[in-house]
Amino acid sequence: MSDARHSGPKRSVRLRCLAACGGIAAICAGPAVAAPVRLVTQAPVSISSVAPGVALVDFGRVAFGNLRILPAAGASGAITIHFGESLAGGRVNRTPPGSVRYAMTRVTLAGTDSVVAAPPPDARNTRQPAAVLTPPEWGVVVPFRWVEIEGWPGELRPDHLRRQAAFASTWDDGAATFRSSDDLLDRIWELCRYSIKATTFAGVYVDGDRERIPYEADAYLNQLSHYATDRDTQMARDTFDRLMTHPTWPTEWAFHMIFMAHADWMHTGDAQWLAQRYDALKPKLLLGRARADGLLESSEAHRTREDIVDWPAGERDGYVFTPVNTVVNAFHLRSLALMAELAGALGRHAEAAGYRSREHATRAAFQRVLFDTARGLYRDGEGTDHASAHANLFPLAFGLVPAERAAGVSAWLASRGMACSVYAAQYLLEGLFEHGDGVQALSLITAPTDRSWRHMADSGTTITWEAWDQKYKPNQDWNHAWGAAPANLLPRFVLGARPLAPGWRRARIRPHPGALAHAEGTVPTPRGPVQIAWTSEANFTLRLSLPPGMTARVELPAPAGSRGVFSGATPVRARRAGSYWLLDEDVEGSVTLDVR
């Protein structure tokens, strides 16, 4: 059932930059062109009586919004309304843990006049100048699924209530799809897809409801998943511009701004947008912290506060912080490589060459100083022998592990399980998928432990959490988009669709079936939808449909004993590379290919 069935008026959330920042000063001088957000009216899914004079209303899923009351003729008197994200004993939980939301308000009915019931503002998420504010004419919005209503005169019917839920007005529920042979994986996909939709309520990506502040790492993960679930690109851009004027404190979060700009370039191919922001990205490389061999150094202040590695701190797998640490330098190296690509895209070839040269020299120092050849693993930093999951998962995800060492690092990480937070899981799973460990990656997503998306899905939550469980982060939000990584991982790796050239002029189609028998879905791109369906049984069969103006390099899993790729009865020129068949020529339009 689509949430758009009762659409209210559109409202644009327009962001104002409060300070100029480097090369984007000109575009930050006035209102940004913001992704519009609107209130969507939603009817209750069910209403039940839970005590004399008390009705429990269920809207089916959590959304950020408030309540419009539509009383019957002659209705009057005061009613009390309790909003909640969780239930306890079949009632709205009025003392929920951490940052899980509960709010209460009282309203007075006066005949048939409608009234908006909204809780008072929360000082935690309206603090200026950092918090993102929703339009005042909406009234306060809060995340809730259930409301309890006390004192309603007569029978409370579904037509007396509408939730006013805030979503991006550009959102299309049909833009992306995913189905597979694993019902649990499909439930996880839908949980994560809806999480991205529900957290568009502020017009930019925020950290959930606790602060309603954009953070760079959160925003990048949100951007990847937004691209994979809807066609909008403006919200990511508005978030980027806001973060350039309101940066946050963690060291690695600065590098994520380069990640965001590169992701925009690959997704849209818009050089004009990039050119206006390129120079402002240079300080995000943190070159002022580089020593003679190119590796970044961390002061005591960096090590005790700013070098974050993972969050919360208990998710760091015992990471040992040293003046030259592996995680910070892995991010630095990846950012140098991406900046070289961006400089080249803008015709700044001397700068691109400089970044490539620096990356090459620093990478050599990275391998020499931080890799333990005896164990085949990366140390946490110079001066320690401790090897955490994080010191290895980030280099693996960023392509820093030499080819002859990658299988060993990947196997070791897979054997450790989910030894990181929901944030770092994005990178752990990327590394495993990229290096042929799709079975292990999917098993971690669906593992029967409290450190997996299975745990979230089985809990009944309808938006992903900030952490794996309350015990790992007692103040966690239950509405956090950085916990929705499968929204991008499943289309990018299981379906296998990623841009290979800016603006999706050329795609890479490389499915990772793992142990799945089949999967199919739709991946939105600026050129139109990519539709993929594959089966993996005795043979592997791919059905692919590309939009006009897109070609694709196709790489197909090569089952043991397979002899080649066929289109119908006709052999297709392809070469075998490891566990994949690589087609010699790009494809376009609609094709069906079989590995036999």
Coordinates of C-alpha atoms in Angstrom, one line a residue:
M1 CA 0.0 0.0 0.0
S2 CA 1.6 3.2 -1.1
D3 CA 2.1 6.0 1.4
A4 CA 1.3 8.5 -1.4
R5 CA -2.4 7.7 -1.5
H6 CA -3.4 10.8 0.5
S7 CA -1.0 13.5 -0.6
G8 CA -1.0 16.8 1.2
P9 CA 0.4 20.1 -0.1
K10 CA 4.0 20.2 -1.0
R11 CA 6.3 22.3 1.2
S12 CA 9.9 23.1 0.3
V13 CA 12.5 22.9 3.0
R14 CA 15.0 25.4 1.9
L15 CA 18.4 25.4 3.6
R16 CA 20.3 28.6 4.2
C17 CA 24.1 28.5 4.5
L18 CA 25.2 30.4 7.6
A19 CA 28.8 30.8 6.5
A20 CA 30.9 30.8 3.3
C21 CA 33.4 28.0 2.8
G22 CA 36.2 28.1 0.3
G23 CA 35.2 27.5 -3.3
I24 CA 31.5 27.2 -2.5
A25 CA 31.1 30.7 -1.0
A26 CA 29.2 32.0 -3.9
I27 CA 26.6 29.2 -3.9
C28 CA 26.2 29.5 -0.2
A29 CA 25.3 33.1 -0.3
G30 CA 21.6 32.6 -0.3
P31 CA 18.9 29.9 -0.2
A32 CA 19.9 26.5 -1.6
V33 CA 17.8 24.7 -4.1
A34 CA 16.6 22.1 -1.7
A35 CA 14.9 18.8 -2.3
P36 CA 11.3 19.5 -1.5
V37 CA 9.6 17.7 1.4
R38 CA 5.9 17.3 1.8
L39 CA 3.3 16.1 4.3
V40 CA 1.5 12.9 3.3
T41 CA -1.7 12.0 5.0
Q42 CA -2.0 8.4 6.1
A43 CA -5.0 6.6 7.6
P44 CA -4.6 4.2 10.5
V45 CA -4.0 0.5 9.9
S46 CA -5.9 -0.5 13.0
I47 CA -7.6 0.9 16.1
S48 CA -8.1 -1.2 19.3
S49 CA -9.3 -0.6 22.8
V50 CA -6.5 -1.2 25.4
A51 CA -8.2 0.1 28.5
P52 CA -11.5 1.8 29.4
G53 CA -11.6 5.1 27.5
V54 CA -8.2 4.4 25.8
A55 CA -7.7 3.6 22.2
L56 CA -4.4 2.3 20.6
V57 CA -4.0 3.5 17.0
D58 CA -1.4 1.7 14.7
F59 CA -0.2 3.3 11.5
G60 CA 1.8 0.2 10.5
R61 CA 5.2 1.8 10.2
V62 CA 7.2 4.6 12.0
A63 CA 7.2 7.9 10.2
F64 CA 8.2 11.4 11.1
G65 CA 5.0 13.4 11.5
N66 CA 2.1 14.5 13.7
L67 CA -1.6 13.9 13.9
R68 CA -4.5 15.7 12.3
I69 CA -7.7 15.1 14.3
L70 CA -11.0 15.1 12.3
P71 CA -13.7 15.0 15.0
A72 CA -17.3 14.1 14.4
A73 CA -20.1 16.7 14.6
G74 CA -20.7 17.9 18.1
A75 CA -17.5 16.4 19.5
S76 CA -16.0 18.5 22.3
G77 CA -13.7 18.3 25.3
A78 CA -10.0 17.6 25.9
I79 CA -8.2 14.5 24.8
T80 CA -4.7 13.2 25.7
I81 CA -2.5 11.8 23.0
H82 CA 0.6 9.7 23.5
F83 CA 3.0 9.2 20.5
G84 CA 5.4 6.3 20.5
E85 CA 8.0 4.3 18.5
S86 CA 7.7 1.3 20.8
L87 CA 5.2 -0.7 22.7
A88 CA 5.5 -2.2 26.2
G89 CA 2.8 -4.6 27.3
G90 CA 0.6 -3.8 24.4
R91 CA 0.6 0.0 25.3
V92 CA 2.7 2.9 24.0
N93 CA 6.0 2.7 25.9
R94 CA 6.1 5.9 28.0
T95 CA 9.6 5.3 29.3
P96 CA 11.5 3.9 26.3
P97 CA 15.2 3.4 26.4
G98 CA 17.9 5.8 25.1
S99 CA 16.7 8.1 22.3
V100 CA 13.6 6.0 21.4
R101 CA 10.8 8.4 21.1
Y102 CA 7.8 9.0 23.3
A103 CA 5.8 12.3 23.4
M104 CA 2.5 13.4 24.9
T105 CA 0.2 16.3 24.2
R106 CA -3.3 17.4 25.0
V107 CA -5.8 19.0 22.6
T108 CA -9.3 20.4 22.9
L109 CA -12.0 19.4 20.3
A110 CA -14.4 21.9 19.1
G111 CA -17.1 20.6 16.8
T112 CA -16.0 19.5 13.4
D113 CA -13.0 21.7 13.2
S114 CA -9.8 19.8 12.5
V115 CA -6.9 20.3 14.8
V116 CA -3.2 19.3 14.5
A117 CA -2.0 17.3 17.5
A118 CA 1.8 17.7 17.9
P119 CA 4.1 17.4 20.9
P120 CA 6.1 20.4 22.1
P121 CA 9.6 21.0 20.4
D122 CA 12.5 19.0 21.8
A123 CA 15.6 21.0 22.8
R124 CA 17.8 18.1 21.7
N125 CA 17.0 18.4 18.0
T126 CA 16.1 22.0 17.6
R127 CA 19.4 23.6 18.9
Q128 CA 20.7 26.2 16.6
P129 CA 22.7 26.8 14.4
A130 CA 23.4 23.1 13.7
A131 CA 20.0 21.4 13.9
V132 CA 17.9 21.2 10.7
L133 CA 14.4 22.7 11.3
T134 CA 11.2 21.6 9.6
P135 CA 8.7 24.2 8.4
P136 CA 7.0 25.8 11.4
E137 CA 3.6 25.7 9.6
W138 CA 3.7 21.9 9.8
G139 CA 3.8 21.9 13.6
V140 CA 6.4 19.7 15.4
V141 CA 7.1 16.3 13.8
V142 CA 8.2 13.3 15.8
P143 CA 8.9 9.7 14.8
F144 CA 6.0 7.4 15.8
R145 CA 4.0 4.4 14.7
W146 CA 1.5 4.2 17.5
V147 CA -0.7 6.7 19.3
E148 CA -2.8 6.2 22.4
I149 CA -5.8 8.5 22.7
E150 CA -7.5 9.0 26.1
G151 CA -10.9 10.7 26.5
W152 CA -12.2 10.5 23.0
P153 CA -16.0 11.2 23.0
G154 CA -17.8 8.2 21.6
E155 CA -16.4 5.7 19.1
L156 CA -13.0 6.5 17.6
R157 CA -13.1 5.6 13.9
P158 CA -10.3 5.5 11.3
D159 CA -11.9 8.5 9.5
H160 CA -11.3 10.6 12.6
L161 CA -7.5 10.5 12.3
R162 CA -4.8 11.1 9.8
R163 CA -1.1 10.9 10.4
Q164 CA 0.7 13.8 8.6
A165 CA 4.0 12.1 7.6
A166 CA 6.9 14.0 6.1
F167 CA 8.7 12.5 3.1
A168 CA 10.7 13.8 0.1
S169 CA 8.0 14.9 -2.4
T170 CA 10.2 13.4 -5.2
W171 CA 10.0 10.0 -3.6
D172 CA 8.7 7.2 -5.9
D173 CA 7.9 3.9 -4.1
G174 CA 8.2 2.1 -7.4
A175 CA 11.6 3.4 -8.4
A176 CA 13.6 0.5 -7.0
T177 CA 12.7 -3.2 -6.4
F178 CA 14.5 -6.2 -5.0
R179 CA 13.3 -9.8 -4.7
S180 CA 15.3 -13.0 -4.2
S181 CA 15.1 -16.6 -3.3
D182 CA 15.6 -15.6 0.4
D183 CA 12.5 -14.2 2.0
L184 CA 14.5 -12.9 4.9
L185 CA 16.8 -11.0 2.6
D186 CA 13.8 -9.5 0.9
R187 CA 12.4 -8.3 4.3
I188 CA 15.8 -6.7 5.1
W189 CA 15.8 -4.9 1.7
E190 CA 12.4 -3.5 2.4
L191 CA 13.3 -2.5 5.9
C192 CA 16.3 -0.6 4.6
R193 CA 14.5 0.9 1.6
Y194 CA 11.8 2.3 3.7
S195 CA 14.3 3.6 6.2
I196 CA 15.8 5.8 3.5
K197 CA 12.4 7.1 2.6
A198 CA 11.4 7.8 6.2
T199 CA 14.5 9.7 7.0
T200 CA 14.1 12.2 4.1
F201 CA 11.7 14.1 6.4
A202 CA 14.2 17.0 7.1
G203 CA 15.1 17.8 3.4
V204 CA 18.7 16.8 4.1
Y205 CA 20.2 13.7 5.6
V206 CA 20.3 13.9 9.4
D207 CA 21.6 11.6 12.1
G208 CA 18.2 10.4 13.1
D209 CA 16.0 12.3 15.6
R210 CA 18.3 12.8 18.5
E211 CA 20.1 15.9 17.1
R212 CA 18.8 16.2 13.5
I213 CA 22.2 17.2 12.4
P214 CA 24.0 16.1 9.2
Y215 CA 27.2 14.1 9.8
E216 CA 29.6 13.4 6.9
A217 CA 29.9 9.6 7.3
D218 CA 26.1 9.2 7.9
A219 CA 25.5 11.4 4.8
Y220 CA 27.7 9.4 2.5
L221 CA 26.1 6.0 3.5
N222 CA 22.7 7.7 3.2
Q223 CA 23.6 9.0 -0.3
L224 CA 24.6 5.6 -1.6
S225 CA 21.3 4.1 -0.4
H226 CA 19.2 7.0 -1.6
Y227 CA 20.7 6.6 -5.1
A228 CA 19.8 2.9 -5.0
T229 CA 16.2 3.4 -3.9
D230 CA 15.0 6.6 -5.6
R231 CA 15.8 8.8 -8.5
D232 CA 16.4 12.0 -6.5
T233 CA 20.0 13.5 -6.4
Q234 CA 19.2 16.9 -4.9
M235 CA 18.9 15.9 -1.3
A236 CA 22.5 14.5 -1.3
R237 CA 23.7 17.7 -2.9
D238 CA 21.9 19.9 -0.3
T239 CA 23.4 17.8 2.5
F240 CA 26.9 18.2 1.0
D241 CA 26.5 22.0 0.8
R242 CA 25.3 22.2 4.4
L243 CA 28.2 20.1 5.6
M244 CA 30.7 22.3 3.9
T245 CA 29.5 25.1 6.1
H246 CA 28.7 23.0 9.2
P247 CA 31.5 20.4 9.3
T248 CA 31.6 18.0 12.2
W249 CA 34.6 16.8 14.3
P250 CA 35.7 13.3 13.5
T251 CA 38.9 12.9 11.4
E252 CA 37.6 10.3 9.0
W253 CA 34.3 12.2 8.5
A254 CA 36.3 14.9 6.5
F255 CA 37.3 12.4 3.9
H256 CA 33.7 11.4 3.4
M257 CA 33.1 14.8 1.8
I258 CA 35.4 13.7 -1.0
F259 CA 33.6 10.4 -1.1
M260 CA 30.3 12.3 -1.5
A261 CA 31.5 14.5 -4.3
H262 CA 32.9 11.5 -6.2
A263 CA 29.7 9.6 -5.8
D264 CA 27.8 12.5 -7.2
W265 CA 30.2 12.7 -10.2
M266 CA 29.8 9.0 -10.9
H267 CA 26.1 9.0 -10.5
T268 CA 25.2 12.2 -12.4
G269 CA 28.3 13.1 -14.5
D270 CA 27.6 16.7 -13.7
A271 CA 31.0 18.5 -14.1
Q272 CA 29.5 21.9 -13.5
W273 CA 28.3 21.0 -10.0
L274 CA 31.6 19.4 -9.2
A275 CA 33.7 22.4 -10.6
Q276 CA 31.9 24.8 -8.1
R277 CA 33.0 22.6 -5.2
Y278 CA 36.3 21.0 -6.1
D279 CA 38.6 23.6 -4.6
A280 CA 36.8 23.5 -1.3
L281 CA 37.5 19.7 -1.1
K282 CA 41.2 20.1 -0.9
P283 CA 41.4 20.8 2.8
K284 CA 39.5 17.6 3.4
L285 CA 42.7 15.6 2.5
L286 CA 44.3 16.8 5.8
L287 CA 47.6 17.2 4.1
G288 CA 48.8 19.4 6.9
R289 CA 49.1 16.3 9.0
A290 CA 51.4 14.4 6.5
R291 CA 54.9 13.6 7.5
A292 CA 57.8 13.1 5.1
D293 CA 56.8 9.7 3.8
G294 CA 53.2 10.9 3.1
L295 CA 51.5 9.1 6.0
L296 CA 49.3 11.3 8.2
E297 CA 50.2 11.7 11.9
S298 CA 47.7 12.1 14.7
S299 CA 48.4 14.3 17.7
E300 CA 47.3 13.3 21.2
A301 CA 44.2 15.4 20.7
H302 CA 43.4 13.6 17.5
R303 CA 43.9 10.2 19.0
T304 CA 41.8 10.9 22.1
R305 CA 38.9 12.5 20.4
E306 CA 38.9 13.0 16.6
D307 CA 40.3 9.8 15.1
I308 CA 37.0 7.9 15.4
V309 CA 37.7 4.4 13.7
D310 CA 34.2 3.3 14.5
W311 CA 31.3 4.5 16.6
P312 CA 30.3 3.8 19.3
A313 CA 33.7 3.3 20.9
G314 CA 32.8 -0.2 22.0
E315 CA 32.7 -1.3 18.4
R316 CA 36.4 -0.7 17.7
D317 CA 37.5 -4.3 18.2
G318 CA 40.2 -3.3 20.6
Y319 CA 41.8 -0.8 18.2
V320 CA 45.1 0.6 19.5
F321 CA 45.5 4.3 18.6
T322 CA 49.0 5.3 17.6
P323 CA 50.5 8.5 16.1
V324 CA 50.3 6.9 12.6
N325 CA 47.2 4.8 12.5
T326 CA 46.0 2.6 9.7
V327 CA 42.3 3.6 9.5
V328 CA 43.0 7.3 9.1
N329 CA 45.7 6.6 6.5
A330 CA 43.5 4.2 4.6
F331 CA 40.9 6.9 4.3
H332 CA 43.6 9.4 3.2
L333 CA 44.8 7.1 0.5
R334 CA 41.4 6.5 -0.9
S335 CA 40.7 10.2 -0.9
L336 CA 43.9 11.0 -2.8
A337 CA 42.8 8.5 -5.5
L338 CA 39.4 9.9 -5.7
M339 CA 40.7 13.5 -5.8
A340 CA 43.0 12.5 -8.7
E341 CA 39.9 11.3 -10.6
L342 CA 37.9 14.5 -9.9
A343 CA 40.8 16.7 -10.9
G344 CA 41.2 14.8 -14.2
A345 CA 37.4 15.1 -14.8
L346 CA 37.7 18.9 -14.6
G347 CA 40.8 19.0 -16.8
R348 CA 43.2 19.9 -14.0
H349 CA 45.7 17.4 -15.2
A350 CA 48.7 18.7 -13.3
E351 CA 46.8 18.4 -10.0
A352 CA 45.6 15.0 -10.9
A353 CA 49.1 13.9 -11.6
G354 CA 50.2 15.4 -8.3
Y355 CA 47.5 13.5 -6.4
R356 CA 48.4 10.2 -8.1
S357 CA 52.1 10.7 -7.4
R358 CA 51.4 11.4 -3.7
E359 CA 49.0 8.4 -3.5
H360 CA 51.6 6.1 -5.0
A361 CA 54.4 7.2 -2.6
T362 CA 52.1 7.1 0.4
R363 CA 50.7 3.7 -0.5
A364 CA 54.2 2.3 -0.5
A365 CA 54.9 3.7 3.0
F366 CA 51.5 2.3 4.1
Q367 CA 52.4 -1.2 3.0
R368 CA 55.9 -0.9 4.4
V369 CA 55.0 0.5 7.8
L370 CA 51.6 -1.0 8.6
F371 CA 51.5 -4.5 7.0
D372 CA 52.6 -7.4 9.1
T373 CA 54.0 -9.9 6.6
A374 CA 54.3 -12.7 9.1
R375 CA 50.5 -12.7 9.8
G376 CA 49.4 -11.3 6.5
L377 CA 47.4 -8.6 8.2
Y378 CA 47.5 -4.9 8.8
R379 CA 48.4 -3.6 12.3
D380 CA 46.3 -0.9 13.9
G381 CA 49.2 1.6 13.5
E382 CA 52.9 2.2 13.7
G383 CA 54.3 1.0 17.0
T384 CA 51.7 -1.7 17.8
D385 CA 51.3 -5.3 16.9
H386 CA 47.5 -5.4 17.4
A387 CA 45.5 -6.2 14.3
S388 CA 41.8 -5.2 14.6
A389 CA 39.1 -5.9 12.1
H390 CA 39.0 -2.2 11.2
A391 CA 42.7 -2.0 10.4
N392 CA 41.9 -4.6 7.7
L393 CA 38.4 -4.0 6.5
F394 CA 39.0 -0.4 5.4
P395 CA 42.1 -1.2 3.4
L396 CA 40.2 -4.1 1.8
A397 CA 37.2 -2.0 0.9
F398 CA 39.4 0.8 -0.5
G399 CA 41.5 -1.4 -2.8
L400 CA 44.7 -1.0 -0.8
V401 CA 45.4 -4.7 -0.2
P402 CA 47.8 -6.1 -2.8
A403 CA 46.2 -8.7 -4.9
E404 CA 48.3 -11.6 -3.6
R405 CA 47.3 -10.7 0.0
A406 CA 43.6 -9.8 -0.5
A407 CA 42.2 -13.4 -0.2
G408 CA 43.9 -13.9 3.1
V409 CA 42.7 -10.6 4.5
S410 CA 39.2 -11.2 3.3
A411 CA 39.1 -14.8 4.7
W412 CA 40.3 -13.5 8.1
L413 CA 37.7 -10.8 8.2
A414 CA 34.9 -13.2 7.3
S415 CA 36.0 -15.5 10.1
R416 CA 35.8 -12.7 12.6
G417 CA 32.0 -12.1 12.0
M418 CA 30.4 -8.7 12.4
A419 CA 33.2 -7.3 14.6
C420 CA 32.2 -3.7 13.8
S421 CA 29.3 -1.3 14.0
V422 CA 26.5 -0.8 11.5
Y423 CA 28.5 2.1 10.1
A424 CA 31.7 0.1 9.4
A425 CA 29.6 -2.8 8.2
Q426 CA 29.1 -0.9 4.9
Y427 CA 32.8 -1.1 4.3
L428 CA 33.3 -4.6 5.6
L429 CA 30.6 -6.0 3.3
E430 CA 31.9 -4.0 0.3
G431 CA 35.3 -5.5 0.9
L432 CA 34.0 -9.1 1.1
F433 CA 31.8 -8.7 -2.0
E434 CA 34.6 -7.1 -4.0
H435 CA 36.9 -10.0 -3.2
G436 CA 34.6 -12.9 -4.0
D437 CA 33.3 -13.6 -0.5
G438 CA 29.6 -13.0 -1.4
V439 CA 28.5 -16.1 0.5
Q440 CA 30.1 -14.8 3.7
A441 CA 28.8 -11.2 3.1
L442 CA 25.2 -12.4 2.8
S443 CA 25.6 -14.7 5.8
L444 CA 26.6 -11.7 7.9
I445 CA 23.6 -9.7 6.8
T446 CA 21.2 -12.5 7.7
A447 CA 23.1 -14.1 10.6
P448 CA 21.0 -15.4 13.6
T449 CA 22.8 -13.1 16.1
D450 CA 22.1 -9.7 17.6
R451 CA 24.7 -8.2 15.2
S452 CA 22.9 -8.5 11.9
W453 CA 20.0 -7.0 10.0
R454 CA 18.1 -10.2 10.7
H455 CA 18.0 -9.1 14.3
M456 CA 16.6 -5.7 13.3
A457 CA 14.0 -7.3 10.9
D458 CA 12.9 -9.9 13.5
S459 CA 12.6 -7.2 16.2
G460 CA 9.6 -5.7 14.3
T461 CA 11.3 -2.3 13.8
T462 CA 10.3 -0.5 10.6
I463 CA 13.3 1.8 10.4
T464 CA 16.9 0.7 10.9
W465 CA 18.7 1.4 14.1
E466 CA 21.8 3.4 14.9
A467 CA 23.5 0.3 16.4
W468 CA 23.1 -3.4 16.3
D469 CA 21.2 -3.5 19.6
Q470 CA 20.4 -1.3 22.6
K471 CA 23.1 -3.0 24.7
Y472 CA 25.8 -1.8 22.2
K473 CA 24.6 1.8 22.3
P474 CA 22.1 2.6 25.1
N475 CA 21.2 6.0 23.7
Q476 CA 20.7 4.9 20.1
D477 CA 18.1 6.2 17.8
W478 CA 15.6 3.8 16.2
N479 CA 15.4 5.8 13.0
H480 CA 19.0 6.0 11.7
A481 CA 19.7 5.8 7.9
W482 CA 23.4 4.7 8.4
G483 CA 22.0 1.4 9.6
A484 CA 20.4 0.8 6.2
A485 CA 23.5 -0.3 4.2
P486 CA 21.8 -3.3 2.5
A487 CA 19.6 -0.8 0.6
N488 CA 22.7 -0.1 -1.5
L489 CA 24.7 -3.3 -1.0
L490 CA 22.0 -5.6 -2.5
P491 CA 21.5 -3.7 -5.8
R492 CA 25.2 -2.9 -6.2
F493 CA 26.5 -6.4 -5.4
V494 CA 23.8 -9.0 -5.4
L495 CA 22.1 -7.6 -8.5
G496 CA 25.5 -6.3 -9.5
A497 CA 24.8 -2.9 -11.0
R498 CA 27.2 0.0 -10.6
P499 CA 28.3 3.0 -12.7
L500 CA 31.6 2.4 -14.5
A501 CA 31.6 5.8 -16.2
P502 CA 30.3 9.1 -14.9
G503 CA 26.6 9.6 -15.3
W504 CA 26.0 5.9 -15.9
R505 CA 27.1 6.2 -19.5
R506 CA 28.6 2.8 -19.0
A507 CA 27.6 0.4 -16.2
R508 CA 29.3 -2.6 -14.7
I509 CA 27.0 -5.6 -14.3
R510 CA 28.7 -8.2 -12.0
P511 CA 26.2 -10.2 -9.9
H512 CA 27.4 -11.8 -6.7
P513 CA 24.8 -14.6 -6.2
G514 CA 26.4 -16.1 -3.0
A515 CA 24.1 -19.0 -2.1
L516 CA 21.0 -17.5 -3.6
A517 CA 19.1 -19.4 -6.4
H518 CA 17.7 -16.2 -8.0
A519 CA 17.3 -12.5 -7.6
E520 CA 15.7 -9.7 -9.6
G521 CA 15.2 -6.0 -9.3
T522 CA 15.1 -2.5 -10.6
V523 CA 18.0 -0.1 -10.0
P524 CA 17.2 3.6 -10.6
T525 CA 19.7 5.8 -12.6
P526 CA 19.6 9.3 -14.1
R527 CA 19.3 7.6 -17.5
G528 CA 16.4 5.4 -16.5
P529 CA 15.9 2.1 -14.7
V530 CA 18.3 -0.8 -15.0
Q531 CA 16.4 -4.1 -14.8
I532 CA 18.2 -7.2 -13.8
A533 CA 17.0 -10.8 -13.2
W534 CA 19.3 -13.8 -12.7
T535 CA 19.1 -17.5 -11.8
S536 CA 22.0 -19.5 -10.4
E537 CA 21.4 -23.2 -10.6
A538 CA 23.3 -25.7 -12.7
N539 CA 24.0 -22.8 -15.1
F540 CA 23.8 -19.0 -14.5
T541 CA 21.3 -17.0 -16.6
L542 CA 21.1 -13.2 -16.7
R543 CA 18.3 -11.1 -18.1
L544 CA 19.3 -7.5 -18.4
S545 CA 17.5 -4.4 -19.7
L546 CA 19.4 -1.1 -19.9
P547 CA 17.9 2.3 -20.6
P548 CA 18.8 4.2 -23.8
G549 CA 22.2 5.8 -23.8
M550 CA 23.8 3.2 -21.5
T551 CA 26.1 0.4 -22.3
A552 CA 27.4 -2.2 -19.8
R553 CA 30.4 -4.3 -19.2
V554 CA 29.0 -7.7 -18.1
E555 CA 30.8 -10.1 -15.9
L556 CA 29.0 -13.4 -15.1
P557 CA 29.7 -16.0 -12.4
A558 CA 31.5 -19.0 -13.8
P559 CA 30.3 -22.2 -12.2
A560 CA 32.8 -25.0 -12.0
G561 CA 33.0 -26.8 -15.4
S562 CA 31.3 -24.0 -17.4
R563 CA 32.7 -23.6 -20.9
G564 CA 31.4 -20.2 -21.9
V565 CA 28.7 -17.6 -22.4
F566 CA 25.8 -18.0 -24.8
S567 CA 23.0 -15.8 -26.2
G568 CA 20.5 -18.4 -27.2
A569 CA 22.4 -21.0 -29.2
T570 CA 25.1 -18.4 -30.2
P571 CA 28.4 -18.3 -28.3
V572 CA 29.4 -14.9 -27.0
R573 CA 33.0 -13.9 -26.9
A574 CA 34.2 -13.9 -23.3
R575 CA 37.3 -14.7 -21.3
R576 CA 37.5 -16.4 -18.0
A577 CA 39.1 -14.4 -15.2
G578 CA 39.1 -16.2 -11.8
S579 CA 35.5 -17.1 -10.9
Y580 CA 33.9 -14.8 -13.6
W581 CA 33.4 -14.8 -17.4
L582 CA 34.1 -11.3 -18.8
L583 CA 32.4 -10.4 -22.0
D584 CA 34.7 -9.0 -24.6
E585 CA 32.2 -6.4 -25.8
D586 CA 29.8 -4.2 -24.0
V587 CA 26.1 -4.8 -24.3
E588 CA 23.2 -2.4 -24.7
G589 CA 19.4 -2.6 -24.7
S590 CA 17.9 -5.9 -23.5
V591 CA 19.8 -9.2 -23.5
T592 CA 19.6 -12.7 -22.1
L593 CA 22.9 -14.4 -21.4
D594 CA 23.6 -18.0 -20.2
V595 CA 26.7 -19.4 -18.7
R596 CA 26.9 -23.1 -19.7

